[in-house]
């Protein structure tokens, strides 16, 4: 399968050292960043998503960032969190003089408007029916996954989200 012209151009620019891959300094950034590992993992995922669109640092412009944000179907809060991680990465790139210090950080001062799809008028989540919960429990049991069974039970009884349950500590 052929690569799109934009990817061909990006690979050429990287190979001829005219462009810097967006992810080149990601591990150095994460290693020096003193936050919880969970935060680093979330940041890594968000930054990699941006790099899927912008293979090189030179490709990133504020208008294109806004285009990407407008196409992002996540909630306003999720966008603020994810692009906040990318903003931190670009602050690091500027500090390391990888990203031009005289250029503004394209992820700074972004306006995250609530999109129509994620507004309060959108359809609410519907709860699982008892039969559906039993079916999910049976599948987890058939798989022999005790931890999954416990999480499903806790979610069913508390209404907590799985990521909230997974972040609990024994001291909680």
Short mmCIF file of N, CA, C and O in Angstrom, two decimals, residues 4 10 13 18-19 23-25 27 31 45 48-49 54 59 61 72 84 102 115 118 131 136 139 142 155 157:
data_model
loop_
_atom_site.label_atom_id
_atom_site.label_comp_id
_atom_site.label_asym_id
_atom_site.label_seq_id
_atom_site.Cartn_x
_atom_site.Cartn_y
_atom_site.Cartn_z
N UNK A 4 0.47 8.12 1.88
CA UNK A 4 -0.02 9.42 1.42
C UNK A 4 1.16 10.36 1.18
O UNK A 4 2.22 10.22 1.81
N UNK A 10 7.06 13.89 4.86
CA UNK A 10 7.56 13.92 6.24
C UNK A 10 8.76 12.99 6.39
O UNK A 10 9.77 13.37 6.99
N UNK A 13 11.74 14.58 4.74
CA UNK A 13 12.26 15.70 5.54
C UNK A 13 13.04 15.19 6.76
O UNK A 13 14.08 15.75 7.10
N UNK A 18 15.89 17.76 7.74
CA UNK A 18 15.24 19.06 7.61
C UNK A 18 14.06 19.18 8.56
O UNK A 18 13.48 20.26 8.68
N UNK A 19 13.70 18.06 9.20
CA UNK A 19 12.57 18.07 10.11
C UNK A 19 12.86 17.13 11.28
O UNK A 19 13.65 16.19 11.16
N UNK A 23 7.92 12.69 17.98
CA UNK A 23 8.12 11.83 19.15
C UNK A 23 9.59 11.64 19.54
O UNK A 23 9.87 10.93 20.50
N UNK A 24 10.51 12.28 18.84
CA UNK A 24 11.94 12.04 19.07
C UNK A 24 12.35 12.26 20.53
O UNK A 24 13.15 11.51 21.08
N UNK A 25 11.81 13.26 21.19
CA UNK A 25 12.22 13.59 22.56
C UNK A 25 11.20 13.15 23.61
O UNK A 25 11.32 13.53 24.77
N UNK A 27 10.54 10.24 25.17
CA UNK A 27 11.06 9.49 26.32
C UNK A 27 11.91 10.36 27.25
O UNK A 27 11.81 10.23 28.48
N UNK A 31 10.96 10.98 31.12
CA UNK A 31 11.93 10.61 32.15
C UNK A 31 12.26 11.76 33.10
O UNK A 31 12.48 11.54 34.29
N UNK A 45 0.13 8.71 25.68
CA UNK A 45 -0.96 8.37 24.75
C UNK A 45 -1.44 9.62 24.01
O UNK A 45 -1.63 9.60 22.79
N UNK A 48 1.23 10.84 21.53
CA UNK A 48 1.30 9.94 20.37
C UNK A 48 0.13 10.17 19.42
O UNK A 48 0.29 10.09 18.21
N UNK A 49 -1.04 10.47 19.96
CA UNK A 49 -2.20 10.77 19.10
C UNK A 49 -1.93 12.00 18.25
O UNK A 49 -2.28 12.05 17.08
N UNK A 54 0.62 14.85 13.19
CA UNK A 54 1.79 15.67 12.87
C UNK A 54 3.05 14.85 13.09
O UNK A 54 3.55 14.77 14.21
N UNK A 59 5.51 20.47 11.10
CA UNK A 59 4.17 20.40 10.51
C UNK A 59 3.12 21.10 11.38
O UNK A 59 2.03 21.41 10.91
N UNK A 61 1.09 23.77 13.28
CA UNK A 61 0.75 25.19 13.31
C UNK A 61 -0.53 25.35 14.13
O UNK A 61 -1.31 24.41 14.25
N UNK A 72 -11.76 16.39 17.09
CA UNK A 72 -11.67 15.53 18.27
C UNK A 72 -13.06 15.43 18.91
O UNK A 72 -13.66 16.44 19.27
N UNK A 84 -3.33 19.57 27.23
CA UNK A 84 -2.47 20.11 28.29
C UNK A 84 -1.17 19.31 28.39
O UNK A 84 -0.09 19.87 28.59
N UNK A 102 11.52 31.45 19.60
CA UNK A 102 10.84 32.69 19.20
C UNK A 102 9.43 32.42 18.66
O UNK A 102 8.67 33.34 18.43
N UNK A 115 -18.20 21.02 21.96
CA UNK A 115 -18.72 20.68 20.63
C UNK A 115 -20.17 20.25 20.76
O UNK A 115 -20.63 19.85 21.82
N UNK A 118 -20.83 16.77 22.18
CA UNK A 118 -20.55 16.51 23.59
C UNK A 118 -21.28 17.47 24.51
O UNK A 118 -20.99 17.52 25.68
N UNK A 131 -29.87 -8.47 32.89
CA UNK A 131 -29.47 -9.60 32.02
C UNK A 131 -28.13 -9.33 31.34
O UNK A 131 -27.31 -10.25 31.18
N UNK A 136 -22.21 -10.29 30.96
CA UNK A 136 -20.82 -9.81 31.07
C UNK A 136 -20.08 -10.59 32.17
O UNK A 136 -18.94 -11.01 31.98
N UNK A 139 -19.24 -14.05 30.93
CA UNK A 139 -18.10 -14.02 29.99
C UNK A 139 -16.79 -13.88 30.75
O UNK A 139 -15.80 -14.55 30.44
N UNK A 142 -16.14 -17.21 32.46
CA UNK A 142 -15.68 -18.21 31.48
C UNK A 142 -14.21 -17.99 31.11
O UNK A 142 -13.48 -18.93 30.85
N UNK A 155 -18.26 -1.93 39.91
CA UNK A 155 -18.89 -0.92 39.04
C UNK A 155 -20.40 -1.02 39.12
O UNK A 155 -21.10 0.01 39.19
N UNK A 157 -22.26 -2.10 41.58
CA UNK A 157 -22.79 -1.70 42.89
C UNK A 157 -22.55 -0.23 43.21
O UNK A 157 -23.33 0.38 43.93
#
